[in-house]
């Protein structure tokens, strides 16, 4: 996984709360068996005027000129600014894959849905939680200033504006460390915990043998 | 020291390594797998040359893409490839799989409890948010993303952060005609779709104890719609009776041992919850959602709310947006809303009791002329078989309903069943998001009995009055 340290990028605002993962990547694209290629269908229902299906040539579809990501000033955006409970609904990790495939590296919102939040960290995508008033201010600034960029500094847990204002954010130390180092969770667990898992299984097979029909003599 | 909640007990029993800071490596007893969220996980294993840690902990079944008729011939090549990929991966790795044409096939969250693959006290995961359904068994069950599916396959563990404890108590008893679905929609209406974010919800109180296991599954199913990642109901006699004799449940001596241990799966009397929510059961009316989020819900006797009455700007805008999408005017009585389609199915409400409840309303009636399509999609092949044994299929078909094969069907429209743009549907599923049942489709979430009554009337009706009037008519 690509480590995340500091990222500076153009900010695109999605000004609604409870943006669900069905909206981020509609279900028809979940039929893919790959991890990549979801970018053209990020926010598909909002982004295009005509319906799309997997396999379509999405560059030929009619864009909705009113949708934020279609406006010239937000081309090349790397940070998504959102409202509360972003990423709610289905557990589909495809939502994060679509965001990263499109080119986003981070999202800033007052809150994120639980599963979306943990999925993000597995993909080098940083969900930054800031207080609602701060997010309000950022929305005002991004609307008012074309080319509005922010820097997300994970090491120091700060979101920094071009004017030099900074907003501190909280993050779980373990998640931060994994993201900073770009670690492969499975590799780490297998290297560091394989013995502990075996010990647990041995003990648990004694305590709750009905859970281990495969280990019964 | 305060006692432990049920969640604390299950969590503590599964800690492999404590990382401090409320984070731990947690052992996973059961992983359920379906075709949509697993291909990339298996691909990851293959690329890294890894094997599943414990094959017997996994059980796979196809459900989301499976057509509900003519499934021998899947027309959509993309769906077909995804289903074949699940087959191939299970064969390659040696994972037990229920085949699409097997009578036991069904929605993953329906077959887990049905087969006894999910047991009280287990940790259960699946790459699907409605895994929470299994919490009805007194198991810690929650949805995960594909990277975690791969992690669970490869290590039989997950790195998790412990959630906080919330207890939702539904005091007293519900009135006639009020179902588990109404209870849960009322809870979501009260606390909102982010109300339980960061919490595991335990459902308690007389009204929850009164529910059958299937009703409890309906409640736990929609924990995620309240923001909770998992929902739980304490184990009681009903739980143990339900599990007994299921194909994958323990038997003989192991059964006695297990059943004795499961009796401990209740929150201690002195356990402290971080948040308590209380509802009075007798206040709960049949619920209907009017908007594009499950929290946009009102009793059937109410009117579509007016955004002008909402003080919070962002909420007001959300309501305006939803009304526009749903093509509804503020102030319209819910019972004036006419429907195009009726969907009785999904992991929320497609078990046998749901079908019985709907059939009881439908019996001897015909669907209204304005209903273009009404379908019943059993949650599993075994539910379908049971319903047919009881003649429910006849009741539905005589009334003009279609009787389909099991799967996710129109709950999310990944298969051929879906709404066309602008169509309005009374649905027993769990999500009314924009486009959820098909691009431009408009979804109203209701209980099976309410959906059945709406099918007959052609618009929403209070199922309690509907049943009364129909029985009177029949008596004349
Ligand atoms: S029935 Fe609907 S909610 Fe349930 S698993 Fe299938 S798609 Fe998901």
PDB file of N, CA and C in Angstrom, chain A residues 16-18 20 22 27 30-35 46 53 85 89-94 97 112 114-115 118-119 122 172 178 184-187 189-190 193-194 196-198 200-201 204 209-212 214-215, chain B residues 13-14 17 25 27 36 40 50 53-54 56 65 76 78-79 82 122 127-129 143-147 150-151 154-155 159 161 197-198 229 254 257-258 261-262 314 321 412 414 418 431 433-436:
ATOM      1  N   UNK A  16     -23.496  17.877   0.728  1.00  0.00           N
ATOM      2  CA  UNK A  16     -24.679  17.230   1.302  1.00  0.00           C
ATOM      3  C   UNK A  16     -24.266  16.241   2.374  1.00  0.00           C
ATOM      4  N   UNK A  17     -25.135  16.075   3.353  1.00  0.00           N
ATOM      5  CA  UNK A  17     -24.807  15.109   4.391  1.00  0.00           C
ATOM      6  C   UNK A  17     -25.290  13.729   3.986  1.00  0.00           C
ATOM      7  N   UNK A  18     -24.842  12.724   4.744  1.00  0.00           N
ATOM      8  CA  UNK A  18     -25.254  11.332   4.527  1.00  0.00           C
ATOM      9  C   UNK A  18     -25.013  10.831   3.107  1.00  0.00           C
ATOM     10  N   UNK A  20     -24.124   8.360   0.692  1.00  0.00           N
ATOM     11  CA  UNK A  20     -23.998   6.922   0.908  1.00  0.00           C
ATOM     12  C   UNK A  20     -23.123   6.284  -0.164  1.00  0.00           C
ATOM     13  N   UNK A  22     -23.805   3.889  -2.088  1.00  0.00           N
ATOM     14  CA  UNK A  22     -24.547   3.656  -3.337  1.00  0.00           C
ATOM     15  C   UNK A  22     -24.360   4.867  -4.255  1.00  0.00           C
ATOM     16  N   UNK A  27     -24.424   0.338  -7.635  1.00  0.00           N
ATOM     17  CA  UNK A  27     -24.270  -1.125  -7.574  1.00  0.00           C
ATOM     18  C   UNK A  27     -23.895  -1.809  -8.869  1.00  0.00           C
ATOM     19  N   UNK A  30     -20.403  -2.829  -9.160  1.00  0.00           N
ATOM     20  CA  UNK A  30     -19.858  -3.771  -8.185  1.00  0.00           C
ATOM     21  C   UNK A  30     -19.702  -5.168  -8.765  1.00  0.00           C
ATOM     22  N   UNK A  31     -20.139  -5.326 -10.002  1.00  0.00           N
ATOM     23  CA  UNK A  31     -19.993  -6.645 -10.618  1.00  0.00           C
ATOM     24  C   UNK A  31     -18.570  -6.893 -11.075  1.00  0.00           C
ATOM     25  N   UNK A  32     -17.756  -5.859 -11.034  1.00  0.00           N
ATOM     26  CA  UNK A  32     -16.362  -6.023 -11.458  1.00  0.00           C
ATOM     27  C   UNK A  32     -15.636  -6.945 -10.488  1.00  0.00           C
ATOM     28  N   UNK A  33     -14.698  -7.709 -11.018  1.00  0.00           N
ATOM     29  CA  UNK A  33     -13.910  -8.570 -10.138  1.00  0.00           C
ATOM     30  C   UNK A  33     -12.526  -7.969  -9.907  1.00  0.00           C
ATOM     31  N   UNK A  34     -12.352  -6.716 -10.297  1.00  0.00           N
ATOM     32  CA  UNK A  34     -11.047  -6.058 -10.129  1.00  0.00           C
ATOM     33  C   UNK A  34     -11.125  -4.948  -9.100  1.00  0.00           C
ATOM     34  N   UNK A  35      -9.945  -4.478  -8.689  1.00  0.00           N
ATOM     35  CA  UNK A  35      -9.846  -3.420  -7.702  1.00  0.00           C
ATOM     36  C   UNK A  35      -9.741  -2.037  -8.340  1.00  0.00           C
ATOM     37  N   UNK A  46     -24.900  11.071 -10.255  1.00  0.00           N
ATOM     38  CA  UNK A  46     -24.900  12.531 -10.168  1.00  0.00           C
ATOM     39  C   UNK A  46     -24.073  13.148 -11.299  1.00  0.00           C
ATOM     40  N   UNK A  53     -23.792   1.608 -17.604  1.00  0.00           N
ATOM     41  CA  UNK A  53     -23.643   0.200 -17.227  1.00  0.00           C
ATOM     42  C   UNK A  53     -22.171  -0.146 -17.353  1.00  0.00           C
ATOM     43  N   UNK A  85     -21.493  12.149   8.259  1.00  0.00           N
ATOM     44  CA  UNK A  85     -21.888  10.770   7.966  1.00  0.00           C
ATOM     45  C   UNK A  85     -21.561  10.373   6.532  1.00  0.00           C
ATOM     46  N   UNK A  89     -24.094   3.511   4.646  1.00  0.00           N
ATOM     47  CA  UNK A  89     -24.736   2.505   3.803  1.00  0.00           C
ATOM     48  C   UNK A  89     -23.876   1.275   3.630  1.00  0.00           C
ATOM     49  N   UNK A  90     -23.890   0.758   2.436  1.00  0.00           N
ATOM     50  CA  UNK A  90     -23.270  -0.536   2.140  1.00  0.00           C
ATOM     51  C   UNK A  90     -21.772  -0.541   2.431  1.00  0.00           C
ATOM     52  N   UNK A  91     -21.259  -1.734   2.747  1.00  0.00           N
ATOM     53  CA  UNK A  91     -19.861  -1.861   3.167  1.00  0.00           C
ATOM     54  C   UNK A  91     -18.885  -1.822   2.003  1.00  0.00           C
ATOM     55  N   UNK A  92     -19.376  -1.683   0.797  1.00  0.00           N
ATOM     56  CA  UNK A  92     -18.542  -1.830  -0.402  1.00  0.00           C
ATOM     57  C   UNK A  92     -17.241  -0.999  -0.363  1.00  0.00           C
ATOM     58  N   UNK A  93     -16.137  -1.709  -0.403  1.00  0.00           N
ATOM     59  CA  UNK A  93     -14.839  -1.033  -0.429  1.00  0.00           C
ATOM     60  C   UNK A  93     -14.638  -0.360  -1.784  1.00  0.00           C
ATOM     61  N   UNK A  94     -15.439  -0.787  -2.750  1.00  0.00           N
ATOM     62  CA  UNK A  94     -15.430  -0.190  -4.088  1.00  0.00           C
ATOM     63  C   UNK A  94     -15.586   1.331  -3.999  1.00  0.00           C
ATOM     64  N   UNK A  97     -12.197   2.542  -3.476  1.00  0.00           N
ATOM     65  CA  UNK A  97     -11.445   2.302  -4.722  1.00  0.00           C
ATOM     66  C   UNK A  97     -11.825   3.321  -5.792  1.00  0.00           C
ATOM     67  N   UNK A 112     -17.596  10.296   9.531  1.00  0.00           N
ATOM     68  CA  UNK A 112     -17.642   9.266   8.485  1.00  0.00           C
ATOM     69  C   UNK A 112     -18.366   8.049   9.054  1.00  0.00           C
ATOM     70  N   UNK A 114     -18.729   4.172   9.937  1.00  0.00           N
ATOM     71  CA  UNK A 114     -17.684   3.285  10.463  1.00  0.00           C
ATOM     72  C   UNK A 114     -16.958   2.431   9.426  1.00  0.00           C
ATOM     73  N   UNK A 115     -17.703   1.725   8.598  1.00  0.00           N
ATOM     74  CA  UNK A 115     -17.052   0.764   7.693  1.00  0.00           C
ATOM     75  C   UNK A 115     -16.258   1.518   6.632  1.00  0.00           C
ATOM     76  N   UNK A 118     -12.936   2.579   8.120  1.00  0.00           N
ATOM     77  CA  UNK A 118     -11.862   1.577   8.202  1.00  0.00           C
ATOM     78  C   UNK A 118     -11.426   1.114   6.812  1.00  0.00           C
ATOM     79  N   UNK A 119     -12.340   1.061   5.857  1.00  0.00           N
ATOM     80  CA  UNK A 119     -11.932   0.699   4.491  1.00  0.00           C
ATOM     81  C   UNK A 119     -10.904   1.690   3.940  1.00  0.00           C
ATOM     82  N   UNK A 122      -7.219   1.018   4.507  1.00  0.00           N
ATOM     83  CA  UNK A 122      -6.626  -0.137   3.820  1.00  0.00           C
ATOM     84  C   UNK A 122      -6.178   0.236   2.414  1.00  0.00           C
ATOM     85  N   UNK A 172      -6.593   7.771  15.370  1.00  0.00           N
ATOM     86  CA  UNK A 172      -6.120   6.642  16.155  1.00  0.00           C
ATOM     87  C   UNK A 172      -4.635   6.372  15.842  1.00  0.00           C
ATOM     88  N   UNK A 178       0.116   2.805  10.589  1.00  0.00           N
ATOM     89  CA  UNK A 178       0.030   1.911   9.427  1.00  0.00           C
ATOM     90  C   UNK A 178      -0.012   2.695   8.128  1.00  0.00           C
ATOM     91  N   UNK A 184       1.304  -3.444   4.905  1.00  0.00           N
ATOM     92  CA  UNK A 184       0.346  -4.470   4.494  1.00  0.00           C
ATOM     93  C   UNK A 184      -0.125  -5.167   5.768  1.00  0.00           C
ATOM     94  N   UNK A 185      -1.367  -4.887   6.158  1.00  0.00           N
ATOM     95  CA  UNK A 185      -1.910  -5.406   7.418  1.00  0.00           C
ATOM     96  C   UNK A 185      -1.749  -6.912   7.561  1.00  0.00           C
ATOM     97  N   UNK A 186      -2.046  -7.615   6.478  1.00  0.00           N
ATOM     98  CA  UNK A 186      -2.028  -9.082   6.572  1.00  0.00           C
ATOM     99  C   UNK A 186      -0.611  -9.569   6.844  1.00  0.00           C
ATOM    100  N   UNK A 187       0.327  -8.991   6.118  1.00  0.00           N
ATOM    101  CA  UNK A 187       1.725  -9.363   6.322  1.00  0.00           C
ATOM    102  C   UNK A 187       2.140  -9.129   7.772  1.00  0.00           C
ATOM    103  N   UNK A 189       0.186  -8.912  10.484  1.00  0.00           N
ATOM    104  CA  UNK A 189      -0.491  -9.838  11.396  1.00  0.00           C
ATOM    105  C   UNK A 189       0.162 -11.219  11.341  1.00  0.00           C
ATOM    106  N   UNK A 190       0.445 -11.680  10.134  1.00  0.00           N
ATOM    107  CA  UNK A 190       1.023 -13.025  10.019  1.00  0.00           C
ATOM    108  C   UNK A 190       2.419 -13.081  10.635  1.00  0.00           C
ATOM    109  N   UNK A 193       1.708 -11.996  14.720  1.00  0.00           N
ATOM    110  CA  UNK A 193       0.685 -12.576  15.594  1.00  0.00           C
ATOM    111  C   UNK A 193       0.344 -14.035  15.314  1.00  0.00           C
ATOM    112  N   UNK A 194       0.998 -14.649  14.341  1.00  0.00           N
ATOM    113  CA  UNK A 194       0.610 -16.028  13.987  1.00  0.00           C
ATOM    114  C   UNK A 194       0.632 -16.952  15.206  1.00  0.00           C
ATOM    115  N   UNK A 196       0.331 -16.137  18.369  1.00  0.00           N
ATOM    116  CA  UNK A 196      -0.750 -15.764  19.288  1.00  0.00           C
ATOM    117  C   UNK A 196      -2.088 -16.313  18.794  1.00  0.00           C
ATOM    118  N   UNK A 197      -2.291 -16.292  17.496  1.00  0.00           N
ATOM    119  CA  UNK A 197      -3.550 -16.820  16.944  1.00  0.00           C
ATOM    120  C   UNK A 197      -3.636 -18.326  17.216  1.00  0.00           C
ATOM    121  N   UNK A 198      -2.548 -19.007  17.008  1.00  0.00           N
ATOM    122  CA  UNK A 198      -2.551 -20.464  17.264  1.00  0.00           C
ATOM    123  C   UNK A 198      -2.800 -20.762  18.742  1.00  0.00           C
ATOM    124  N   UNK A 200      -4.400 -18.886  20.833  1.00  0.00           N
ATOM    125  CA  UNK A 200      -5.811 -18.579  21.094  1.00  0.00           C
ATOM    126  C   UNK A 200      -6.688 -19.743  20.652  1.00  0.00           C
ATOM    127  N   UNK A 201      -6.422 -20.253  19.468  1.00  0.00           N
ATOM    128  CA  UNK A 201      -7.249 -21.350  18.942  1.00  0.00           C
ATOM    129  C   UNK A 201      -7.159 -22.589  19.832  1.00  0.00           C
ATOM    130  N   UNK A 204      -9.147 -21.877  22.978  1.00  0.00           N
ATOM    131  CA  UNK A 204     -10.570 -21.744  22.676  1.00  0.00           C
ATOM    132  C   UNK A 204     -11.182 -23.100  22.295  1.00  0.00           C
ATOM    133  N   UNK A 209     -15.535 -26.001  22.387  1.00  0.00           N
ATOM    134  CA  UNK A 209     -15.204 -26.965  21.328  1.00  0.00           C
ATOM    135  C   UNK A 209     -16.222 -26.981  20.174  1.00  0.00           C
ATOM    136  N   UNK A 210     -17.464 -26.556  20.474  1.00  0.00           N
ATOM    137  CA  UNK A 210     -18.480 -26.576  19.410  1.00  0.00           C
ATOM    138  C   UNK A 210     -18.163 -25.585  18.299  1.00  0.00           C
ATOM    139  N   UNK A 211     -17.252 -24.640  18.580  1.00  0.00           N
ATOM    140  CA  UNK A 211     -16.871 -23.692  17.540  1.00  0.00           C
ATOM    141  C   UNK A 211     -15.795 -24.259  16.622  1.00  0.00           C
ATOM    142  N   UNK A 212     -15.256 -25.407  16.983  1.00  0.00           N
ATOM    143  CA  UNK A 212     -14.156 -25.983  16.208  1.00  0.00           C
ATOM    144  C   UNK A 212     -14.458 -27.417  15.801  1.00  0.00           C
ATOM    145  N   UNK A 214     -13.976 -28.695  13.166  1.00  0.00           N
ATOM    146  CA  UNK A 214     -12.866 -29.166  12.335  1.00  0.00           C
ATOM    147  C   UNK A 214     -11.665 -29.597  13.176  1.00  0.00           C
ATOM    148  N   UNK A 215     -11.689 -29.296  14.463  1.00  0.00           N
ATOM    149  CA  UNK A 215     -10.554 -29.668  15.309  1.00  0.00           C
ATOM    150  C   UNK A 215     -10.902 -30.809  16.260  1.00  0.00           C
TER     151      UNK A 215
ATOM    152  N   UNK B  13     -13.987 -12.419  24.928  1.00  0.00           N
ATOM    153  CA  UNK B  13     -13.741 -13.832  24.634  1.00  0.00           C
ATOM    154  C   UNK B  13     -12.992 -14.024  23.315  1.00  0.00           C
ATOM    155  N   UNK B  14     -12.856 -12.962  22.533  1.00  0.00           N
ATOM    156  CA  UNK B  14     -12.238 -13.102  21.214  1.00  0.00           C
ATOM    157  C   UNK B  14     -10.951 -12.314  21.036  1.00  0.00           C
ATOM    158  N   UNK B  17      -4.903 -10.554  20.788  1.00  0.00           N
ATOM    159  CA  UNK B  17      -3.865  -9.679  21.324  1.00  0.00           C
ATOM    160  C   UNK B  17      -4.470  -8.310  21.574  1.00  0.00           C
ATOM    161  N   UNK B  25      -6.573  -7.388  18.331  1.00  0.00           N
ATOM    162  CA  UNK B  25      -6.671  -8.384  17.276  1.00  0.00           C
ATOM    163  C   UNK B  25      -7.761  -9.352  17.734  1.00  0.00           C
ATOM    164  N   UNK B  27     -10.397 -12.563  17.155  1.00  0.00           N
ATOM    165  CA  UNK B  27     -10.573 -13.818  16.431  1.00  0.00           C
ATOM    166  C   UNK B  27     -11.959 -13.875  15.795  1.00  0.00           C
ATOM    167  N   UNK B  36     -19.961 -10.619  -4.523  1.00  0.00           N
ATOM    168  CA  UNK B  36     -19.673  -9.234  -4.884  1.00  0.00           C
ATOM    169  C   UNK B  36     -18.416  -8.675  -4.222  1.00  0.00           C
ATOM    170  N   UNK B  40     -11.824  -9.617  -5.176  1.00  0.00           N
ATOM    171  CA  UNK B  40     -10.556  -8.908  -4.992  1.00  0.00           C
ATOM    172  C   UNK B  40      -9.795  -9.443  -3.780  1.00  0.00           C
ATOM    173  N   UNK B  50      -0.896 -16.719  -0.480  1.00  0.00           N
ATOM    174  CA  UNK B  50      -1.374 -17.101   0.849  1.00  0.00           C
ATOM    175  C   UNK B  50      -2.556 -18.060   0.757  1.00  0.00           C
ATOM    176  N   UNK B  53      -6.603 -19.301   6.444  1.00  0.00           N
ATOM    177  CA  UNK B  53      -6.076 -19.789   7.725  1.00  0.00           C
ATOM    178  C   UNK B  53      -6.847 -21.011   8.204  1.00  0.00           C
ATOM    179  N   UNK B  54      -8.162 -20.948   8.097  1.00  0.00           N
ATOM    180  CA  UNK B  54      -8.985 -22.053   8.614  1.00  0.00           C
ATOM    181  C   UNK B  54     -10.209 -22.227   7.727  1.00  0.00           C
ATOM    182  N   UNK B  56     -12.642 -24.281   7.491  1.00  0.00           N
ATOM    183  CA  UNK B  56     -13.960 -24.625   8.024  1.00  0.00           C
ATOM    184  C   UNK B  56     -14.705 -23.417   8.580  1.00  0.00           C
ATOM    185  N   UNK B  65     -26.180 -11.173  -7.344  1.00  0.00           N
ATOM    186  CA  UNK B  65     -26.304 -11.158  -8.802  1.00  0.00           C
ATOM    187  C   UNK B  65     -27.269 -12.187  -9.353  1.00  0.00           C
ATOM    188  N   UNK B  76     -26.694 -11.589 -18.283  1.00  0.00           N
ATOM    189  CA  UNK B  76     -25.706 -10.527 -18.118  1.00  0.00           C
ATOM    190  C   UNK B  76     -24.295 -11.132 -17.967  1.00  0.00           C
ATOM    191  N   UNK B  78     -21.458  -9.836 -17.282  1.00  0.00           N
ATOM    192  CA  UNK B  78     -20.651  -9.325 -16.164  1.00  0.00           C
ATOM    193  C   UNK B  78     -21.054 -10.023 -14.866  1.00  0.00           C
ATOM    194  N   UNK B  79     -22.362 -10.195 -14.657  1.00  0.00           N
ATOM    195  CA  UNK B  79     -22.848 -10.931 -13.490  1.00  0.00           C
ATOM    196  C   UNK B  79     -22.376 -12.382 -13.544  1.00  0.00           C
ATOM    197  N   UNK B  82     -18.877 -12.767 -12.476  1.00  0.00           N
ATOM    198  CA  UNK B  82     -18.665 -12.629 -11.039  1.00  0.00           C
ATOM    199  C   UNK B  82     -19.082 -13.903 -10.303  1.00  0.00           C
ATOM    200  N   UNK B 122     -20.705 -16.186  18.748  1.00  0.00           N
ATOM    201  CA  UNK B 122     -19.664 -16.155  17.715  1.00  0.00           C
ATOM    202  C   UNK B 122     -19.308 -14.720  17.340  1.00  0.00           C
ATOM    203  N   UNK B 127     -18.499  -9.613   3.955  1.00  0.00           N
ATOM    204  CA  UNK B 127     -18.306  -8.367   3.224  1.00  0.00           C
ATOM    205  C   UNK B 127     -19.638  -7.782   2.821  1.00  0.00           C
ATOM    206  N   UNK B 128     -20.438  -7.459   3.814  1.00  0.00           N
ATOM    207  CA  UNK B 128     -21.767  -6.915   3.559  1.00  0.00           C
ATOM    208  C   UNK B 128     -22.288  -6.333   4.868  1.00  0.00           C
ATOM    209  N   UNK B 129     -22.754  -5.104   4.798  1.00  0.00           N
ATOM    210  CA  UNK B 129     -23.092  -4.394   6.034  1.00  0.00           C
ATOM    211  C   UNK B 129     -24.234  -5.041   6.820  1.00  0.00           C
ATOM    212  N   UNK B 143     -20.479  -6.114   9.210  1.00  0.00           N
ATOM    213  CA  UNK B 143     -19.994  -6.062   7.838  1.00  0.00           C
ATOM    214  C   UNK B 143     -18.587  -5.519   7.777  1.00  0.00           C
ATOM    215  N   UNK B 144     -17.844  -5.971   6.771  1.00  0.00           N
ATOM    216  CA  UNK B 144     -16.458  -5.520   6.597  1.00  0.00           C
ATOM    217  C   UNK B 144     -16.218  -5.238   5.113  1.00  0.00           C
ATOM    218  N   UNK B 145     -15.151  -4.510   4.835  1.00  0.00           N
ATOM    219  CA  UNK B 145     -14.770  -4.249   3.458  1.00  0.00           C
ATOM    220  C   UNK B 145     -13.927  -5.395   2.909  1.00  0.00           C
ATOM    221  N   UNK B 146     -13.636  -5.319   1.633  1.00  0.00           N
ATOM    222  CA  UNK B 146     -12.946  -6.423   0.967  1.00  0.00           C
ATOM    223  C   UNK B 146     -11.534  -6.674   1.509  1.00  0.00           C
ATOM    224  N   UNK B 147     -10.815  -5.609   1.871  1.00  0.00           N
ATOM    225  CA  UNK B 147      -9.471  -5.814   2.442  1.00  0.00           C
ATOM    226  C   UNK B 147      -9.566  -6.613   3.733  1.00  0.00           C
ATOM    227  N   UNK B 150     -10.167 -10.258   3.071  1.00  0.00           N
ATOM    228  CA  UNK B 150      -8.889 -10.916   2.788  1.00  0.00           C
ATOM    229  C   UNK B 150      -8.114 -11.160   4.089  1.00  0.00           C
ATOM    230  N   UNK B 151      -8.139 -10.179   4.983  1.00  0.00           N
ATOM    231  CA  UNK B 151      -7.438 -10.310   6.259  1.00  0.00           C
ATOM    232  C   UNK B 151      -8.034 -11.455   7.075  1.00  0.00           C
ATOM    233  N   UNK B 154      -7.070 -14.780   5.522  1.00  0.00           N
ATOM    234  CA  UNK B 154      -5.662 -15.138   5.660  1.00  0.00           C
ATOM    235  C   UNK B 154      -5.239 -15.370   7.102  1.00  0.00           C
ATOM    236  N   UNK B 155      -5.912 -14.745   8.058  1.00  0.00           N
ATOM    237  CA  UNK B 155      -5.418 -14.798   9.441  1.00  0.00           C
ATOM    238  C   UNK B 155      -6.470 -15.235  10.461  1.00  0.00           C
ATOM    239  N   UNK B 159      -8.125  -6.637  12.899  1.00  0.00           N
ATOM    240  CA  UNK B 159      -7.683  -5.608  13.840  1.00  0.00           C
ATOM    241  C   UNK B 159      -8.860  -4.666  14.021  1.00  0.00           C
ATOM    242  N   UNK B 161     -11.236  -1.834  16.466  1.00  0.00           N
ATOM    243  CA  UNK B 161     -11.333  -0.892  17.556  1.00  0.00           C
ATOM    244  C   UNK B 161     -12.660  -1.154  18.241  1.00  0.00           C
ATOM    245  N   UNK B 197     -23.599   5.622  15.299  1.00  0.00           N
ATOM    246  CA  UNK B 197     -22.249   5.523  14.751  1.00  0.00           C
ATOM    247  C   UNK B 197     -21.252   5.405  15.898  1.00  0.00           C
ATOM    248  N   UNK B 198     -20.396   4.402  15.811  1.00  0.00           N
ATOM    249  CA  UNK B 198     -19.396   4.187  16.861  1.00  0.00           C
ATOM    250  C   UNK B 198     -19.889   3.304  17.994  1.00  0.00           C
ATOM    251  N   UNK B 229     -22.660  -0.521  13.798  1.00  0.00           N
ATOM    252  CA  UNK B 229     -22.068  -1.529  12.941  1.00  0.00           C
ATOM    253  C   UNK B 229     -22.624  -2.904  13.287  1.00  0.00           C
ATOM    254  N   UNK B 254     -21.829 -31.911  22.718  1.00  0.00           N
ATOM    255  CA  UNK B 254     -21.388 -30.556  22.388  1.00  0.00           C
ATOM    256  C   UNK B 254     -22.544 -29.567  22.469  1.00  0.00           C
ATOM    257  N   UNK B 257     -23.176 -28.632  26.104  1.00  0.00           N
ATOM    258  CA  UNK B 257     -22.111 -27.754  26.559  1.00  0.00           C
ATOM    259  C   UNK B 257     -22.330 -26.338  25.996  1.00  0.00           C
ATOM    260  N   UNK B 258     -22.633 -26.294  24.706  1.00  0.00           N
ATOM    261  CA  UNK B 258     -22.819 -25.007  24.044  1.00  0.00           C
ATOM    262  C   UNK B 258     -24.026 -24.278  24.625  1.00  0.00           C
ATOM    263  N   UNK B 261     -23.354 -22.694  27.876  1.00  0.00           N
ATOM    264  CA  UNK B 261     -22.508 -21.500  27.771  1.00  0.00           C
ATOM    265  C   UNK B 261     -23.294 -20.320  27.194  1.00  0.00           C
ATOM    266  N   UNK B 262     -24.170 -20.609  26.265  1.00  0.00           N
ATOM    267  CA  UNK B 262     -24.921 -19.520  25.609  1.00  0.00           C
ATOM    268  C   UNK B 262     -25.845 -18.788  26.583  1.00  0.00           C
ATOM    269  N   UNK B 314     -29.050  22.467   7.062  1.00  0.00           N
ATOM    270  CA  UNK B 314     -28.563  21.353   6.244  1.00  0.00           C
ATOM    271  C   UNK B 314     -29.618  20.242   6.181  1.00  0.00           C
ATOM    272  N   UNK B 321     -34.319  18.243  -1.030  1.00  0.00           N
ATOM    273  CA  UNK B 321     -33.702  17.403  -2.038  1.00  0.00           C
ATOM    274  C   UNK B 321     -34.446  16.071  -2.163  1.00  0.00           C
ATOM    275  N   UNK B 412     -31.540  -4.258  -4.372  1.00  0.00           N
ATOM    276  CA  UNK B 412     -30.497  -3.362  -4.865  1.00  0.00           C
ATOM    277  C   UNK B 412     -30.343  -3.374  -6.373  1.00  0.00           C
ATOM    278  N   UNK B 414     -28.975  -5.348  -8.639  1.00  0.00           N
ATOM    279  CA  UNK B 414     -27.735  -5.740  -9.329  1.00  0.00           C
ATOM    280  C   UNK B 414     -28.032  -6.837 -10.322  1.00  0.00           C
ATOM    281  N   UNK B 418     -35.455  -4.628 -11.097  1.00  0.00           N
ATOM    282  CA  UNK B 418     -35.193  -3.256 -10.667  1.00  0.00           C
ATOM    283  C   UNK B 418     -36.317  -2.315 -11.054  1.00  0.00           C
ATOM    284  N   UNK B 431     -33.072  -0.138   2.499  1.00  0.00           N
ATOM    285  CA  UNK B 431     -32.471   1.118   2.054  1.00  0.00           C
ATOM    286  C   UNK B 431     -33.322   1.790   1.001  1.00  0.00           C
ATOM    287  N   UNK B 433     -32.143   4.713  -0.479  1.00  0.00           N
ATOM    288  CA  UNK B 433     -31.244   5.685  -1.097  1.00  0.00           C
ATOM    289  C   UNK B 433     -31.648   5.944  -2.545  1.00  0.00           C
ATOM    290  N   UNK B 434     -31.234   7.104  -3.044  1.00  0.00           N
ATOM    291  CA  UNK B 434     -31.477   7.425  -4.457  1.00  0.00           C
ATOM    292  C   UNK B 434     -30.933   6.305  -5.335  1.00  0.00           C
ATOM    293  N   UNK B 435     -31.756   5.822  -6.232  1.00  0.00           N
ATOM    294  CA  UNK B 435     -31.288   4.841  -7.209  1.00  0.00           C
ATOM    295  C   UNK B 435     -31.027   3.454  -6.665  1.00  0.00           C
ATOM    296  N   UNK B 436     -31.281   3.240  -5.386  1.00  0.00           N
ATOM    297  CA  UNK B 436     -30.957   1.957  -4.774  1.00  0.00           C
ATOM    298  C   UNK B 436     -31.614   0.776  -5.513  1.00  0.00           C
TER     299      UNK B 436
END
